Coordinates of C-alpha atoms and ligand atoms in Angstrom, one line a residue:
M1 CA -28.1 -12.5 5.7
K2 CA -26.3 -12.9 2.3
D3 CA -23.7 -11.6 4.3
K4 CA -24.3 -13.6 7.4
I5 CA -24.0 -16.6 5.1
V6 CA -20.8 -15.9 3.2
S7 CA -18.9 -14.9 6.3
L8 CA -20.1 -18.6 7.3
L9 CA -18.7 -20.3 4.2
K10 CA -15.6 -18.8 4.0
K11 CA -14.8 -20.3 7.1
S12 CA -15.2 -23.0 5.7
L13 CA -14.0 -22.7 2.4
P14 CA -10.8 -22.1 0.8
L15 CA -12.5 -19.0 -1.5
E16 CA -12.3 -15.5 -1.5
K17 CA -15.8 -13.9 -0.5
K18 CA -16.2 -12.4 -4.1
E19 CA -16.3 -16.4 -5.4
I20 CA -18.7 -17.4 -2.7
E21 CA -21.3 -14.6 -3.6
S22 CA -21.0 -15.0 -6.7
L23 CA -21.9 -18.8 -6.7
L24 CA -24.8 -18.3 -3.9
E25 CA -28.1 -19.2 -5.2
V26 CA -31.7 -18.1 -4.5
P27 CA -33.1 -22.0 -4.6
P28 CA -36.1 -22.2 -7.3
N29 CA -38.9 -23.3 -4.7
S30 CA -38.5 -21.6 -1.4
E31 CA -39.3 -25.0 0.7
L32 CA -35.6 -25.8 -0.4
G33 CA -34.8 -22.9 1.4
D34 CA -33.9 -18.9 1.1
Y35 CA -30.3 -19.6 -0.2
A36 CA -28.0 -22.7 -2.3
F37 CA -24.6 -22.9 -2.5
P38 CA -23.4 -25.6 -4.9
C39 CA -20.6 -27.5 -4.6
F40 CA -19.6 -28.8 -8.3
S41 CA -16.7 -26.7 -8.2
L42 CA -15.1 -27.4 -5.1
A43 CA -14.6 -31.1 -6.4
K44 CA -11.2 -30.5 -7.5
T45 CA -9.6 -28.9 -4.6
F46 CA -11.4 -31.3 -2.2
K47 CA -10.7 -34.3 -5.1
K48 CA -14.5 -35.7 -3.9
N49 CA -17.4 -35.8 -5.2
P50 CA -19.9 -32.3 -5.2
V51 CA -22.4 -34.7 -2.9
E52 CA -20.2 -35.3 -0.3
I53 CA -18.5 -32.5 0.1
A54 CA -22.0 -30.4 0.5
K55 CA -23.0 -33.2 3.3
E56 CA -19.0 -32.6 4.5
I57 CA -19.7 -28.7 4.6
S58 CA -23.5 -28.7 5.7
L59 CA -22.4 -30.9 9.0
K60 CA -19.7 -28.3 9.8
I61 CA -21.6 -25.2 9.8
S62 CA -23.6 -24.7 12.5
S63 CA -27.2 -22.6 12.4
S64 CA -27.5 -20.0 14.7
K65 CA -30.0 -17.7 15.7
E66 CA -30.8 -15.9 11.9
I67 CA -29.8 -19.1 10.1
E68 CA -32.0 -21.9 11.5
K69 CA -31.4 -24.5 9.2
I70 CA -28.2 -25.6 7.5
V71 CA -28.8 -29.1 5.2
S72 CA -27.3 -31.0 2.1
V73 CA -29.4 -31.4 -1.0
G74 CA -27.8 -33.3 -3.3
P75 CA -24.7 -31.4 -4.4
Y76 CA -26.0 -27.9 -2.7
I77 CA -25.6 -26.7 0.8
N78 CA -28.8 -24.9 1.5
F79 CA -29.7 -22.1 4.1
H80 CA -33.1 -21.5 5.4
L81 CA -33.3 -18.3 6.8
N82 CA -35.5 -17.6 10.5
K83 CA -38.6 -16.5 9.1
K84 CA -39.2 -14.3 11.8
L85 CA -36.8 -12.5 12.2
L86 CA -36.1 -11.7 8.5
A87 CA -39.6 -10.5 8.7
Q88 CA -38.6 -8.2 11.3
N89 CA -35.5 -7.3 10.2
T90 CA -36.9 -6.5 6.7
L91 CA -39.6 -4.5 8.4
N92 CA -37.9 -2.7 10.4
D93 CA -35.2 -1.5 7.6
I94 CA -37.6 -0.4 4.4
L95 CA -39.4 1.4 7.6
K96 CA -37.0 3.1 8.8
Q97 CA -35.0 3.8 5.4
K98 CA -38.0 4.7 3.7
D99 CA -37.0 6.4 0.4
K100 CA -33.5 4.9 1.2
Y101 CA -34.1 1.3 1.5
G102 CA -32.3 -0.6 -1.5
S103 CA -30.2 2.2 -1.4
S104 CA -26.0 1.3 -1.3
T105 CA -22.9 3.1 -1.0
F106 CA -21.0 0.8 -3.1
G107 CA -20.0 3.7 -5.8
K108 CA -19.0 6.2 -3.1
N109 CA -16.7 9.0 -4.7
K110 CA -16.7 7.8 -7.5
V111 CA -17.9 9.1 -10.8
I112 CA -20.6 8.0 -13.8
V113 CA -21.0 10.4 -16.9
A114 CA -24.4 9.5 -18.3
E115 CA -24.9 10.3 -21.5
Y116 CA -28.4 10.0 -23.2
S117 CA -31.0 11.3 -25.0
S118 CA -28.6 13.3 -27.5
T119 CA -31.3 14.0 -30.3
N120 CA -30.3 16.1 -33.2
I121 CA -31.5 19.7 -33.2
A122 CA -34.3 20.0 -36.4
K123 CA -34.9 16.9 -36.7
P124 CA -37.8 15.0 -35.0
F125 CA -37.3 13.7 -31.7
G126 CA -37.1 10.3 -32.6
I127 CA -38.2 7.3 -30.8
G128 CA -34.5 5.9 -30.6
H129 CA -34.1 8.9 -28.3
L130 CA -37.0 8.0 -26.5
R131 CA -35.9 4.8 -25.8
S132 CA -32.1 6.5 -25.6
T133 CA -33.7 9.0 -22.8
I134 CA -35.9 6.5 -20.8
I135 CA -33.4 3.8 -20.0
G136 CA -30.3 6.4 -19.8
N137 CA -32.1 8.1 -17.0
S138 CA -33.1 4.5 -15.5
I139 CA -29.5 4.2 -15.5
A140 CA -28.2 6.9 -13.7
N141 CA -31.3 7.0 -11.0
I142 CA -29.9 3.1 -9.9
S143 CA -26.0 4.2 -10.3
K144 CA -26.6 7.1 -7.9
F145 CA -28.6 4.8 -5.4
V146 CA -26.0 2.2 -5.3
G147 CA -24.1 5.1 -4.7
F148 CA -22.4 7.0 -7.5
K149 CA -22.2 10.9 -8.9
P150 CA -23.7 10.6 -12.2
I151 CA -23.3 13.4 -14.4
K152 CA -26.1 13.4 -17.1
I153 CA -25.1 14.7 -20.1
N154 CA -27.0 15.4 -23.0
Y155 CA -25.1 15.7 -26.4
L156 CA -27.0 17.3 -29.1
G157 CA -26.5 16.4 -32.7
D158 CA -26.0 20.7 -33.8
W159 CA -23.4 20.2 -36.7
G160 CA -23.1 18.9 -39.9
T161 CA -24.0 19.4 -43.3
Q162 CA -27.6 19.7 -42.9
F163 CA -27.4 22.9 -41.7
G164 CA -26.2 24.5 -45.0
K165 CA -29.6 23.0 -46.6
L166 CA -31.8 24.2 -43.5
I167 CA -30.2 27.4 -44.0
T168 CA -30.7 27.3 -48.1
G169 CA -34.0 26.2 -47.4
Y170 CA -35.2 28.9 -45.0
K171 CA -33.6 31.7 -46.9
R172 CA -35.5 30.6 -49.8
F173 CA -38.6 28.9 -48.6
G174 CA -38.7 30.1 -44.7
D175 CA -42.2 31.1 -43.2
E176 CA -41.2 33.0 -39.4
K177 CA -44.6 32.7 -38.3
K178 CA -44.8 29.1 -39.2
L179 CA -41.1 28.0 -37.6
K180 CA -41.9 29.7 -34.2
N181 CA -45.3 27.5 -34.1
D182 CA -44.3 24.8 -35.2
P183 CA -40.5 24.7 -35.7
I184 CA -39.4 21.0 -35.9
N185 CA -42.4 20.3 -39.0
H186 CA -41.5 23.8 -40.5
L187 CA -37.5 22.5 -41.1
L188 CA -38.0 19.5 -41.7
E189 CA -40.0 20.8 -44.4
L190 CA -37.6 22.9 -45.7
Y191 CA -34.9 20.1 -45.4
I192 CA -36.9 17.6 -47.5
K193 CA -37.6 20.0 -50.2
V194 CA -34.1 21.1 -50.5
N195 CA -33.0 17.9 -50.0
A196 CA -34.7 16.5 -53.2
S197 CA -33.1 19.4 -55.4
S198 CA -29.6 18.6 -56.3
E199 CA -29.8 22.5 -57.8
L200 CA -29.5 23.7 -54.6
D201 CA -26.5 21.4 -53.7
S202 CA -23.8 24.0 -54.3
E203 CA -25.7 26.6 -52.6
S204 CA -26.3 24.5 -49.5
R205 CA -22.5 23.3 -49.6
E206 CA -21.4 26.6 -49.4
W207 CA -23.3 28.0 -46.4
F208 CA -22.3 25.3 -44.3
R209 CA -18.7 26.6 -45.3
K210 CA -19.8 29.6 -44.2
L211 CA -21.2 28.3 -40.8
E212 CA -17.7 26.4 -40.1
E213 CA -16.3 30.2 -40.8
G214 CA -18.1 31.6 -38.2
N215 CA -20.4 33.7 -41.0
K216 CA -22.7 35.9 -38.7
E217 CA -25.6 35.2 -40.3
A218 CA -25.4 31.5 -41.2
L219 CA -24.7 31.6 -37.3
Q220 CA -27.5 33.7 -36.3
L221 CA -29.8 30.9 -38.1
W222 CA -28.5 28.3 -36.7
K223 CA -28.6 29.2 -32.9
K224 CA -32.0 30.3 -33.8
F225 CA -33.3 26.3 -35.2
K226 CA -31.3 25.2 -32.2
E227 CA -33.5 27.1 -29.5
L228 CA -36.7 26.7 -31.2
S229 CA -35.6 23.2 -31.1
L230 CA -34.2 22.1 -27.7
K231 CA -38.0 24.1 -26.8
E232 CA -39.9 21.9 -28.7
F233 CA -37.5 18.7 -27.0
D234 CA -37.9 20.3 -23.5
K235 CA -41.5 20.0 -23.9
I236 CA -41.2 16.1 -23.7
Y237 CA -38.7 16.4 -21.3
N238 CA -40.9 18.0 -18.9
L239 CA -43.5 15.4 -19.8
L240 CA -40.8 12.4 -18.9
G241 CA -39.8 14.7 -15.6
V242 CA -36.3 14.0 -17.7
K243 CA -33.3 16.5 -16.6
F244 CA -30.0 16.7 -17.3
D245 CA -26.7 18.1 -15.5
V246 CA -25.2 19.3 -18.6
I247 CA -26.4 20.4 -22.4
S248 CA -23.7 19.3 -24.4
S249 CA -23.2 19.4 -28.7
E250 CA -20.9 18.1 -31.5
S251 CA -20.7 22.2 -32.7
L252 CA -18.5 22.3 -29.2
Y253 CA -15.9 20.1 -30.1
N254 CA -15.7 21.3 -34.1
K255 CA -12.6 23.5 -33.7
K256 CA -9.5 23.3 -31.9
M257 CA -9.1 19.6 -33.1
G258 CA -5.3 21.1 -33.7
V259 CA -4.1 19.1 -30.6
M260 CA -6.3 16.2 -30.5
M261 CA -5.2 15.6 -34.5
S262 CA -1.5 16.1 -32.9
E263 CA -2.2 13.3 -30.5
L264 CA -3.4 11.4 -33.1
Q265 CA -0.2 11.9 -35.0
N266 CA 2.9 11.7 -32.9
K267 CA 1.0 8.3 -31.7
R268 CA 1.2 6.9 -35.8
L269 CA -2.4 6.9 -35.7
L270 CA -2.8 8.5 -38.7
K271 CA -3.1 7.2 -42.5
E272 CA -3.6 9.5 -45.2
S273 CA -6.5 8.0 -47.5
E274 CA -7.4 10.1 -51.2
G275 CA -6.7 13.4 -49.2
A276 CA -8.4 12.5 -45.6
E277 CA -6.6 11.4 -42.9
V278 CA -8.2 8.2 -41.4
V279 CA -7.0 5.4 -38.7
D280 CA -6.4 1.8 -39.9
L281 CA -8.2 0.2 -37.3
E282 CA -8.3 -3.1 -39.9
E283 CA -6.6 -5.8 -37.4
Y284 CA -9.0 -5.1 -35.0
G285 CA -11.8 -5.9 -37.7
L286 CA -13.1 -2.2 -37.3
G287 CA -12.1 -0.6 -40.4
V288 CA -11.1 2.2 -41.2
C289 CA -12.3 4.6 -39.5
I290 CA -12.3 8.7 -41.1
I291 CA -11.6 11.8 -39.0
K292 CA -11.2 14.6 -41.3
K293 CA -12.3 15.1 -44.8
S294 CA -10.3 15.8 -47.7
D295 CA -12.1 19.5 -47.1
G296 CA -10.8 19.3 -43.7
T297 CA -13.8 19.1 -41.6
T298 CA -14.6 16.6 -39.1
L299 CA -16.8 13.8 -38.8
Y300 CA -19.0 12.0 -35.8
V301 CA -16.2 10.1 -34.8
T302 CA -13.9 13.1 -34.8
R303 CA -16.4 15.5 -32.2
D304 CA -16.6 12.1 -30.1
I305 CA -12.6 11.6 -29.7
A306 CA -12.7 14.9 -28.6
A307 CA -15.4 15.0 -26.8
A308 CA -14.8 12.0 -24.7
I309 CA -11.4 13.2 -23.9
D310 CA -12.4 17.5 -22.5
R311 CA -15.0 14.7 -20.1
Y312 CA -12.3 13.3 -19.1
K313 CA -10.3 16.0 -18.3
K314 CA -13.6 17.9 -16.9
Y315 CA -14.9 15.0 -14.9
K316 CA -12.2 12.4 -14.0
F317 CA -14.9 9.9 -14.3
N318 CA -14.9 6.3 -13.1
K319 CA -17.1 5.1 -15.9
M320 CA -18.7 6.8 -18.7
F321 CA -21.8 5.4 -20.4
Y322 CA -23.1 6.5 -23.7
E323 CA -26.8 5.4 -24.4
V324 CA -26.9 5.1 -27.9
G325 CA -29.5 2.6 -30.1
A326 CA -27.4 -0.8 -30.8
E327 CA -27.0 0.6 -35.2
Q328 CA -24.0 2.6 -33.6
K329 CA -21.9 -0.5 -32.0
L330 CA -19.5 -0.2 -34.9
H331 CA -18.9 3.4 -34.1
F332 CA -18.3 2.8 -30.3
R333 CA -16.3 0.3 -31.0
Q334 CA -14.3 2.4 -33.2
L335 CA -13.9 5.1 -30.8
F336 CA -12.9 3.3 -27.6
K337 CA -10.1 1.8 -29.7
I338 CA -8.8 5.2 -31.0
L339 CA -8.9 6.2 -27.1
E340 CA -7.0 3.1 -26.5
L341 CA -4.7 3.4 -29.1
M342 CA -4.0 6.8 -27.9
G343 CA -2.8 5.9 -24.9
H344 CA -5.8 7.1 -22.6
S345 CA -6.2 4.4 -20.2
W346 CA -10.0 5.2 -18.8
A347 CA -11.3 4.2 -22.4
K348 CA -11.5 0.4 -20.8
D349 CA -14.2 2.3 -18.9
C350 CA -16.2 3.4 -21.4
V351 CA -19.3 1.8 -21.9
H352 CA -22.6 1.6 -25.0
I353 CA -25.4 0.9 -23.4
D354 CA -27.2 -0.5 -26.6
H355 CA -30.5 -0.7 -27.2
G356 CA -32.9 -2.4 -30.0
L357 CA -35.6 -1.1 -32.2
Y358 CA -39.6 -0.2 -31.0
L359 CA -41.7 -1.9 -33.6
D360 CA -44.9 -1.5 -35.3
N361 CA -47.9 -3.6 -34.3
D362 CA -47.2 -5.3 -37.8
G363 CA -43.5 -6.1 -36.7
K364 CA -42.3 -3.3 -39.0
K365 CA -39.7 -0.4 -37.2
L366 CA -42.1 2.0 -35.7
S367 CA -40.3 5.2 -37.4
T368 CA -41.3 5.1 -40.6
R369 CA -45.7 4.3 -39.4
K370 CA -47.7 4.9 -42.9
G371 CA -44.6 5.8 -44.5
K372 CA -44.5 9.2 -42.4
T373 CA -42.2 10.0 -39.7
V374 CA -43.7 9.5 -36.4
F375 CA -43.4 12.7 -34.0
M376 CA -42.7 11.3 -30.5
S377 CA -44.6 14.0 -28.6
D378 CA -47.9 13.2 -31.0
I379 CA -47.3 9.7 -29.8
I380 CA -47.3 11.0 -25.6
N381 CA -50.0 12.9 -26.5
E382 CA -51.7 10.0 -27.8
T383 CA -50.9 7.9 -24.7
I384 CA -52.0 10.7 -22.2
D385 CA -55.8 11.0 -23.9
L386 CA -56.2 7.3 -24.0
A387 CA -55.3 7.0 -20.4
K388 CA -57.8 10.1 -20.0
E389 CA -60.5 8.4 -21.7
E390 CA -60.0 5.4 -19.7
I391 CA -59.7 7.1 -16.5
G392 CA -62.9 9.0 -17.5
K393 CA -64.8 6.1 -17.4
R394 CA -63.9 4.7 -13.8
E395 CA -64.8 7.4 -12.1
K396 CA -66.3 11.7 -12.1
L397 CA -63.2 13.8 -11.2
S398 CA -62.5 17.3 -11.0
K399 CA -60.8 18.2 -15.0
Q400 CA -57.6 18.9 -13.3
E401 CA -57.4 16.1 -11.1
L402 CA -58.3 14.2 -14.4
E403 CA -55.5 15.7 -16.5
R404 CA -52.8 15.2 -13.7
R405 CA -53.8 11.4 -13.4
A406 CA -54.2 10.9 -16.8
K407 CA -50.2 12.2 -17.6
T408 CA -48.8 10.4 -14.8
I409 CA -50.9 7.5 -15.9
G410 CA -49.7 7.8 -19.7
I411 CA -46.3 8.5 -19.0
A412 CA -46.0 5.1 -16.6
A413 CA -47.2 3.0 -19.7
I414 CA -44.7 4.3 -21.6
I415 CA -41.8 4.1 -19.5
Y416 CA -42.4 1.1 -18.2
G417 CA -43.8 -0.2 -21.3
D418 CA -40.3 -0.1 -22.5
L419 CA -38.4 -0.7 -19.7
K420 CA -39.9 -4.4 -18.4
T421 CA -38.1 -6.0 -22.1
H422 CA -34.2 -6.4 -22.0
R423 CA -33.1 -3.2 -23.2
S424 CA -31.0 -4.9 -26.3
S425 CA -34.3 -6.8 -27.6
D426 CA -36.6 -5.2 -30.4
M427 CA -39.9 -4.6 -28.6
V428 CA -43.1 -4.3 -30.1
F429 CA -44.7 -0.5 -28.9
D430 CA -48.1 -1.7 -29.0
I431 CA -49.8 1.1 -26.4
E432 CA -52.8 0.2 -26.2
R433 CA -51.3 -3.2 -24.2
F434 CA -49.1 -0.4 -22.3
L435 CA -51.8 1.5 -20.8
S436 CA -53.8 -2.0 -19.6
F437 CA -54.8 -1.9 -15.7
E438 CA -54.7 -5.4 -16.1
G439 CA -51.1 -7.5 -16.7
N440 CA -47.7 -6.4 -16.7
T441 CA -47.7 -3.1 -17.5
G442 CA -46.9 0.7 -15.8
P443 CA -50.8 1.7 -15.0
Y444 CA -51.4 -2.3 -13.0
L445 CA -48.4 -1.0 -10.4
L446 CA -49.7 2.3 -10.2
Y447 CA -53.0 0.9 -9.1
T448 CA -51.4 -1.3 -6.9
Y449 CA -49.2 1.4 -4.5
A450 CA -52.8 3.1 -5.1
R451 CA -54.4 0.4 -3.3
A452 CA -51.7 0.2 -0.7
K453 CA -52.2 3.6 0.2
S454 CA -56.0 3.5 0.3
I455 CA -55.4 0.6 2.7
L456 CA -53.1 2.8 5.2
R457 CA -55.5 5.7 4.7
K458 CA -58.3 3.5 5.9
A459 CA -56.4 2.1 9.0
K460 CA -56.8 3.6 12.7
S461 CA -53.7 3.3 14.3
K462 CA -50.2 3.1 12.3
P463 CA -48.8 0.2 14.1
K464 CA -45.9 1.7 16.5
K465 CA -43.9 -1.9 17.6
L466 CA -43.8 -4.7 15.4
S467 CA -45.2 -7.5 16.9
L468 CA -44.7 -10.7 15.2
S469 CA -47.0 -14.0 15.6
I470 CA -47.1 -17.0 13.0
I471 CA -46.1 -15.3 9.7
D472 CA -48.7 -17.6 6.8
T473 CA -46.8 -18.2 3.3
K474 CA -48.9 -15.2 1.7
E475 CA -47.4 -13.0 4.1
K476 CA -43.8 -14.8 4.6
N477 CA -43.2 -14.9 0.6
L478 CA -44.6 -11.0 0.0
I479 CA -41.9 -10.1 2.6
S480 CA -39.0 -12.5 1.4
K481 CA -39.6 -11.2 -2.3
L482 CA -38.9 -7.1 -0.3
S483 CA -35.8 -8.6 1.4
A484 CA -34.7 -8.9 -2.1
F485 CA -34.8 -5.4 -3.3
P486 CA -31.3 -4.7 -2.1
Q487 CA -30.1 -7.4 -4.3
A488 CA -32.3 -6.5 -7.2
V489 CA -31.0 -3.1 -7.3
E490 CA -26.9 -4.4 -7.3
S491 CA -27.9 -6.4 -10.2
A492 CA -29.7 -3.9 -12.3
Y493 CA -26.9 -2.0 -12.1
S494 CA -24.7 -4.8 -12.4
H495 CA -26.1 -5.6 -15.8
L496 CA -26.9 -2.1 -16.5
A497 CA -30.3 -3.5 -16.9
P498 CA -33.0 -2.0 -15.5
N499 CA -36.1 -4.4 -16.5
L500 CA -34.5 -6.3 -13.7
I501 CA -36.1 -3.9 -11.6
A502 CA -38.9 -3.7 -13.8
N503 CA -39.7 -8.0 -13.3
Y504 CA -38.7 -7.3 -9.8
V505 CA -41.3 -4.5 -9.2
Y506 CA -44.6 -6.6 -11.5
E507 CA -43.4 -9.7 -9.3
L508 CA -43.8 -7.9 -5.8
A509 CA -47.6 -5.7 -7.0
Q510 CA -48.4 -9.8 -8.0
L511 CA -47.7 -11.2 -4.6
F512 CA -49.3 -8.1 -2.5
N513 CA -52.5 -8.8 -4.5
E514 CA -52.5 -12.1 -3.5
F515 CA -52.2 -10.9 -0.8
Y516 CA -54.3 -8.8 -0.6
H517 CA -57.0 -10.6 -2.0
S518 CA -56.6 -13.7 0.7
E519 CA -56.3 -12.1 3.8
K520 CA -57.7 -9.9 5.9
V521 CA -55.8 -6.7 6.5
I522 CA -58.5 -4.0 8.5
G523 CA -60.2 -5.7 11.3
S524 CA -58.0 -9.0 11.5
D525 CA -56.3 -9.9 15.0
K526 CA -53.1 -9.4 13.0
E527 CA -53.5 -6.1 11.7
S528 CA -50.8 -4.0 13.3
F529 CA -48.6 -6.7 11.7
R530 CA -50.4 -6.8 8.1
I531 CA -50.3 -3.1 7.7
S532 CA -46.7 -2.5 8.4
I533 CA -46.5 -5.6 5.7
V534 CA -48.5 -3.3 3.4
E535 CA -47.2 0.4 4.1
S536 CA -43.3 -1.4 3.3
T537 CA -44.9 -2.8 0.1
A538 CA -45.9 0.6 -0.9
Q539 CA -42.5 1.9 -0.3
V540 CA -40.7 -0.9 -2.0
I541 CA -43.1 0.0 -4.9
K542 CA -42.1 3.6 -4.9
N543 CA -38.5 3.4 -4.9
A544 CA -38.4 1.0 -7.5
L545 CA -41.0 2.7 -9.8
S546 CA -38.8 5.8 -9.3
L547 CA -35.7 4.5 -10.1
L548 CA -37.3 3.5 -13.5
G549 CA -38.5 7.1 -13.3
I550 CA -42.0 6.6 -13.1
P551 CA -43.2 9.1 -10.2
V552 CA -46.3 7.5 -8.0
I553 CA -49.6 8.6 -7.7
E554 CA -51.8 8.2 -3.9
K555 CA -54.9 7.4 -5.3
M556 CA -56.8 6.0 -8.8
Ligands
LIG1 N1 -27.3 12.5 -31.9 C1 -26.9 11.0 -32.4 C2 -28.1 10.4 -33.2 O1 -29.1 10.8 -33.2 C3 -26.6 10.6 -31.2 C4 -25.1 10.5 -30.1 C5 -24.7 9.3 -29.7 N2 -24.1 10.2 -29.0 C6 -22.8 10.3 -28.9 N3 -21.8 10.7 -28.0 N4 -22.2 9.6 -30.5 O2 -27.9 9.6 -33.6

């Protein structure tokens, strides 16, 4: 429908299709119409005031079967769609396209490299990593839904001087059994111990040097730490239902820097500074970036430059996303600038998708709750236990079913609790609130879906053909929200903002609950029509939640 209006307007306006599309608005009040075109920007071209322009153009464009009425209101041209036809088209589209409703082919034949999660080996799965995992996964889902081919990469932090400390710690105080049973905790313990005693510094440096040189013993221990850590992280990925196409890591880009260094040299980008090699980005306001330390070792940014170049070679991406906390803003600006100065034209297609912090109830950073490191796996399991308690109160279920539902509800609470807020904002991590069955929460949405499904189970017959009678306001509001889903997906992609889909599905659920509370579905003389509304709503809730990374449950 939007396309129809755009092409109608294009016939009478000296504007490009894209411009018209971006100007077209949805009026704040549905009584004003379904779409509105503001005429302010035309005043110069037409040398008239916008009110007159709106009037003239609205008289010039004629209505049609789909667009019932075109009127000017002040400086706006308002379009009223034929509600019956809109309802029919929308419901037909949803019931025909099912899981694909809302998708598009916008990104066809284009590749997006989406890097997210990127946890650090031998360290707890941090809260920032959880945000990155949730948001990155959703953005990869959305990219795929609008037609791109996403390549999902987890880029592990598995290199750096801390591994010298860990090897020293393990050799001195390590416990094989503890390492197997609780690797992250044990490694953290060792790390803290070694870090606290400066007399172990030179030994640690020595072990890192050996590791860099490929010493067998050092490599073996490092590998072991890595495997055991990954196994722990996989538990969290499994709970969250997150999968990657590629597990990459910093250590892969620690060697073979030769080509990259000479490339930097040839472009005259490298400078010497106190024995280290640096790229001076002062003139761009980005400081000085160390590329190679005086002892010849690489840095985080060095490995990132090499990784980016390698990814472009491998995947020829059209875009590359890095979902990483906002505290690394400068790092990514430096990285992209260096790539650009090296002459890689694709540097402009690299995007740092940032996120804010999780705060505790008292407004402090959650990661250091009560002065202790917060383990993400503990938080997730606590949430699932709380969900179990809550649903156990409501219904008698088999142990297995209780587990299953609690897991889905707990995960939905966490994912939705995160995604409902714009990613760049800091947000309070309030599990009690996230888990509530009422209000703007994951469980509320799952519950709404299950309610719709329960109506459908009770309905005797499936509607064959849509027969439309008069449409009342509640039905109309709900259907026009359903018809807006493709647009919500489109803007979630263009703003890289999953919260737009979260907000959309919450509003949809509210409209559905209003409809459900005041209108009879089963046994009404509009049963067949209303059943198709219910079925369509369930479908769109499912599609939206699936883009957020939240699976639905049929009963709740
Ligand atoms: N492992 C890093 C950290 O935890 C994040 C890596 C982000 N990705 C990148 N390509 N630099 O801080």
